[in-house]
Amino acid sequence: NSGLEACLHSGTEFGFKLHTLYQPFCSQISLADFLVIAAEAAMSYTRGLYLAEFPERGAMDFRSNFHFGRTTATSCPGSAEMLPHAEECSDVEK
């Protein structure tokens, strides 16, 4: 999670930030739903790269399973302890 700041706010990683991309939609969709859509878009893009090498694997269908209505919380006490440590992989490898 050490890369979230660059992706969400500063835009230093790929030249754009999700905060800016969200602005045109902020009156129509919650930030929570937008972040899920952004994550699914990233997974769809990388799946396409994978399918170029392994076309028999098939595409992922995120759109038909998406459910709007998430609310954006301004805080989430205790959530930091639930995330994997940003500098090691042991939690991810479980």
mmCIF file with all atom_site columns, C-alpha atoms in Angstrom:
data_model
loop_
_atom_site.group_PDB
_atom_site.id
_atom_site.type_symbol
_atom_site.label_atom_id
_atom_site.label_alt_id
_atom_site.label_comp_id
_atom_site.label_asym_id
_atom_site.label_entity_id
_atom_site.label_seq_id
_atom_site.pdbx_PDB_ins_code
_atom_site.Cartn_x
_atom_site.Cartn_y
_atom_site.Cartn_z
_atom_site.occupancy
_atom_site.B_iso_or_equiv
_atom_site.pdbx_formal_charge
_atom_site.auth_seq_id
_atom_site.auth_comp_id
_atom_site.auth_asym_id
_atom_site.auth_atom_id
_atom_site.pdbx_PDB_model_num
ATOM 1  C CA . ASN A 1 1  ? 0.000   0.000   0.000   1.00 0.00 ? 1  ASN A CA 1
ATOM 2  C CA . SER A 1 2  ? 3.022   2.244   -0.077  1.00 0.00 ? 2  SER A CA 1
ATOM 3  C CA . GLY A 1 3  ? 2.169   3.183   -3.687  1.00 0.00 ? 3  GLY A CA 1
ATOM 4  C CA . LEU A 1 4  ? -1.356  4.399   -3.006  1.00 0.00 ? 4  LEU A CA 1
ATOM 5  C CA . GLU A 1 5  ? -0.424  8.037   -2.447  1.00 0.00 ? 5  GLU A CA 1
ATOM 6  C CA . ALA A 1 6  ? 1.196   8.300   -5.878  1.00 0.00 ? 6  ALA A CA 1
ATOM 7  C CA . CYS A 1 7  ? -1.794  6.662   -7.537  1.00 0.00 ? 7  CYS A CA 1
ATOM 8  C CA . LEU A 1 8  ? -4.620  8.373   -5.683  1.00 0.00 ? 8  LEU A CA 1
ATOM 9  C CA . HIS A 1 9  ? -3.357  11.852  -4.979  1.00 0.00 ? 9  HIS A CA 1
ATOM 10 C CA . SER A 1 10 ? 0.006   12.986  -6.355  1.00 0.00 ? 10 SER A CA 1
ATOM 11 C CA . GLY A 1 11 ? -0.083  11.348  -9.791  1.00 0.00 ? 11 GLY A CA 1
ATOM 12 C CA . THR A 1 12 ? 3.653   10.820  -9.774  1.00 0.00 ? 12 THR A CA 1
ATOM 13 C CA . GLU A 1 13 ? 3.570   7.174   -10.837 1.00 0.00 ? 13 GLU A CA 1
ATOM 14 C CA . PHE A 1 14 ? 1.831   7.257   -14.240 1.00 0.00 ? 14 PHE A CA 1
ATOM 15 C CA . GLY A 1 15 ? 1.267   10.958  -14.812 1.00 0.00 ? 15 GLY A CA 1
ATOM 16 C CA . PHE A 1 16 ? -2.350  11.145  -13.674 1.00 0.00 ? 16 PHE A CA 1
ATOM 17 C CA . LYS A 1 17 ? -4.152  10.756  -10.386 1.00 0.00 ? 17 LYS A CA 1
ATOM 18 C CA . LEU A 1 18 ? -7.444  9.047   -9.644  1.00 0.00 ? 18 LEU A CA 1
ATOM 19 C CA . HIS A 1 19 ? -8.583  12.108  -7.695  1.00 0.00 ? 19 HIS A CA 1
ATOM 20 C CA . THR A 1 20 ? -8.529  14.176  -10.912 1.00 0.00 ? 20 THR A CA 1
ATOM 21 C CA . LEU A 1 21 ? -10.195 11.440  -12.949 1.00 0.00 ? 21 LEU A CA 1
ATOM 22 C CA . TYR A 1 22 ? -12.978 11.204  -10.360 1.00 0.00 ? 22 TYR A CA 1
ATOM 23 C CA . GLN A 1 23 ? -13.912 14.901  -10.491 1.00 0.00 ? 23 GLN A CA 1
ATOM 24 C CA . PRO A 1 24 ? -16.209 14.732  -13.574 1.00 0.00 ? 24 PRO A CA 1
ATOM 25 C CA . PHE A 1 25 ? -18.194 11.929  -11.896 1.00 0.00 ? 25 PHE A CA 1
ATOM 26 C CA . CYS A 1 26 ? -18.197 13.021  -8.249  1.00 0.00 ? 26 CYS A CA 1
ATOM 27 C CA . SER A 1 27 ? -21.813 14.206  -8.328  1.00 0.00 ? 27 SER A CA 1
ATOM 28 C CA . GLN A 1 28 ? -23.022 10.943  -9.902  1.00 0.00 ? 28 GLN A CA 1
ATOM 29 C CA . ILE A 1 29 ? -21.126 8.171   -8.111  1.00 0.00 ? 29 ILE A CA 1
ATOM 30 C CA . SER A 1 30 ? -19.519 7.679   -4.718  1.00 0.00 ? 30 SER A CA 1
ATOM 31 C CA . LEU A 1 31 ? -15.743 7.675   -4.449  1.00 0.00 ? 31 LEU A CA 1
ATOM 32 C CA . ALA A 1 32 ? -16.016 4.124   -3.082  1.00 0.00 ? 32 ALA A CA 1
ATOM 33 C CA . ASP A 1 33 ? -17.823 2.911   -6.226  1.00 0.00 ? 33 ASP A CA 1
ATOM 34 C CA . PHE A 1 34 ? -15.397 4.861   -8.440  1.00 0.00 ? 34 PHE A CA 1
ATOM 35 C CA . LEU A 1 35 ? -12.379 3.190   -6.823  1.00 0.00 ? 35 LEU A CA 1
ATOM 36 C CA . VAL A 1 36 ? -13.925 -0.246  -7.425  1.00 0.00 ? 36 VAL A CA 1
ATOM 37 C CA . ILE A 1 37 ? -14.562 0.669   -11.073 1.00 0.00 ? 37 ILE A CA 1
ATOM 38 C CA . ALA A 1 38 ? -10.980 1.925   -11.429 1.00 0.00 ? 38 ALA A CA 1
ATOM 39 C CA . ALA A 1 39 ? -9.616  -1.291  -9.913  1.00 0.00 ? 39 ALA A CA 1
ATOM 40 C CA . GLU A 1 40 ? -11.777 -3.404  -12.209 1.00 0.00 ? 40 GLU A CA 1
ATOM 41 C CA . ALA A 1 41 ? -10.606 -1.340  -15.208 1.00 0.00 ? 41 ALA A CA 1
ATOM 42 C CA . ALA A 1 42 ? -6.986  -2.018  -14.250 1.00 0.00 ? 42 ALA A CA 1
ATOM 43 C CA . MET A 1 43 ? -7.699  -5.734  -13.887 1.00 0.00 ? 43 MET A CA 1
ATOM 44 C CA . SER A 1 44 ? -9.498  -5.787  -17.255 1.00 0.00 ? 44 SER A CA 1
ATOM 45 C CA . TYR A 1 45 ? -6.553  -4.058  -18.923 1.00 0.00 ? 45 TYR A CA 1
ATOM 46 C CA . THR A 1 46 ? -3.973  -6.424  -17.465 1.00 0.00 ? 46 THR A CA 1
ATOM 47 C CA . ARG A 1 47 ? -6.217  -9.400  -18.250 1.00 0.00 ? 47 ARG A CA 1
ATOM 48 C CA . GLY A 1 48 ? -6.144  -8.306  -21.884 1.00 0.00 ? 48 GLY A CA 1
ATOM 49 C CA . LEU A 1 49 ? -2.347  -8.366  -21.814 1.00 0.00 ? 49 LEU A CA 1
ATOM 50 C CA . TYR A 1 50 ? -2.473  -11.860 -20.319 1.00 0.00 ? 50 TYR A CA 1
ATOM 51 C CA . LEU A 1 51 ? -5.001  -13.066 -22.895 1.00 0.00 ? 51 LEU A CA 1
ATOM 52 C CA . ALA A 1 52 ? -2.708  -11.955 -25.701 1.00 0.00 ? 52 ALA A CA 1
ATOM 53 C CA . GLU A 1 53 ? -0.420  -14.758 -24.555 1.00 0.00 ? 53 GLU A CA 1
ATOM 54 C CA . PHE A 1 54 ? -3.037  -17.215 -23.262 1.00 0.00 ? 54 PHE A CA 1
ATOM 55 C CA . PRO A 1 55 ? -6.274  -16.601 -25.237 1.00 0.00 ? 55 PRO A CA 1
ATOM 56 C CA . GLU A 1 56 ? -7.823  -19.850 -24.038 1.00 0.00 ? 56 GLU A CA 1
ATOM 57 C CA . ARG A 1 57 ? -8.158  -18.429 -20.503 1.00 0.00 ? 57 ARG A CA 1
ATOM 58 C CA . GLY A 1 58 ? -11.077 -16.117 -21.326 1.00 0.00 ? 58 GLY A CA 1
ATOM 59 C CA . ALA A 1 59 ? -12.042 -12.590 -20.367 1.00 0.00 ? 59 ALA A CA 1
ATOM 60 C CA . MET A 1 60 ? -13.344 -11.452 -16.988 1.00 0.00 ? 60 MET A CA 1
ATOM 61 C CA . ASP A 1 61 ? -16.858 -9.988  -16.765 1.00 0.00 ? 61 ASP A CA 1
ATOM 62 C CA . PHE A 1 62 ? -16.873 -7.295  -14.093 1.00 0.00 ? 62 PHE A CA 1
ATOM 63 C CA . ARG A 1 63 ? -19.630 -5.144  -15.586 1.00 0.00 ? 63 ARG A CA 1
ATOM 64 C CA . SER A 1 64 ? -22.537 -7.576  -15.176 1.00 0.00 ? 64 SER A CA 1
ATOM 65 C CA . ASN A 1 65 ? -21.629 -8.249  -11.530 1.00 0.00 ? 65 ASN A CA 1
ATOM 66 C CA . PHE A 1 66 ? -21.124 -4.631  -10.464 1.00 0.00 ? 66 PHE A CA 1
ATOM 67 C CA . HIS A 1 67 ? -23.469 -3.226  -7.822  1.00 0.00 ? 67 HIS A CA 1
ATOM 68 C CA . PHE A 1 68 ? -23.667 0.524   -7.248  1.00 0.00 ? 68 PHE A CA 1
ATOM 69 C CA . GLY A 1 69 ? -24.370 1.932   -3.820  1.00 0.00 ? 69 GLY A CA 1
ATOM 70 C CA . ARG A 1 70 ? -21.146 1.843   -1.806  1.00 0.00 ? 70 ARG A CA 1
ATOM 71 C CA . THR A 1 71 ? -20.751 4.739   0.563   1.00 0.00 ? 71 THR A CA 1
ATOM 72 C CA . THR A 1 72 ? -17.496 6.586   1.000   1.00 0.00 ? 72 THR A CA 1
ATOM 73 C CA . ALA A 1 73 ? -16.277 6.615   4.587   1.00 0.00 ? 73 ALA A CA 1
ATOM 74 C CA . THR A 1 74 ? -14.092 9.464   5.790   1.00 0.00 ? 74 THR A CA 1
ATOM 75 C CA . SER A 1 75 ? -12.450 7.210   8.364   1.00 0.00 ? 75 SER A CA 1
ATOM 76 C CA . CYS A 1 76 ? -12.151 3.541   9.128   1.00 0.00 ? 76 CYS A CA 1
ATOM 77 C CA . PRO A 1 77 ? -10.690 2.981   12.582  1.00 0.00 ? 77 PRO A CA 1
ATOM 78 C CA . GLY A 1 78 ? -8.490  -0.097  12.821  1.00 0.00 ? 78 GLY A CA 1
ATOM 79 C CA . SER A 1 79 ? -8.348  -0.688  9.068   1.00 0.00 ? 79 SER A CA 1
ATOM 80 C CA . ALA A 1 80 ? -4.604  -0.059  8.806   1.00 0.00 ? 80 ALA A CA 1
ATOM 81 C CA . GLU A 1 81 ? -3.938  -3.130  10.936  1.00 0.00 ? 81 GLU A CA 1
ATOM 82 C CA . MET A 1 82 ? -5.941  -5.263  8.497   1.00 0.00 ? 82 MET A CA 1
ATOM 83 C CA . LEU A 1 83 ? -3.742  -4.398  5.476   1.00 0.00 ? 83 LEU A CA 1
ATOM 84 C CA . PRO A 1 84 ? -0.579  -6.276  4.514   1.00 0.00 ? 84 PRO A CA 1
ATOM 85 C CA . HIS A 1 85 ? 2.699   -4.622  5.490   1.00 0.00 ? 85 HIS A CA 1
ATOM 86 C CA . ALA A 1 86 ? 3.857   -2.417  2.605   1.00 0.00 ? 86 ALA A CA 1
ATOM 87 C CA . GLU A 1 87 ? 7.503   -3.461  2.799   1.00 0.00 ? 87 GLU A CA 1
ATOM 88 C CA . GLU A 1 88 ? 7.181   -7.252  2.939   1.00 0.00 ? 88 GLU A CA 1
ATOM 89 C CA . CYS A 1 89 ? 5.315   -9.976  1.087   1.00 0.00 ? 89 CYS A CA 1
ATOM 90 C CA . SER A 1 90 ? 4.583   -12.506 3.838   1.00 0.00 ? 90 SER A CA 1
ATOM 91 C CA . ASP A 1 91 ? 0.920   -11.452 4.138   1.00 0.00 ? 91 ASP A CA 1
ATOM 92 C CA . VAL A 1 92 ? 0.457   -11.585 0.374   1.00 0.00 ? 92 VAL A CA 1
ATOM 93 C CA . GLU A 1 93 ? 2.101   -15.008 0.121   1.00 0.00 ? 93 GLU A CA 1
ATOM 94 C CA . LYS A 1 94 ? -0.371  -16.611 2.599   1.00 0.00 ? 94 LYS A CA 1
#
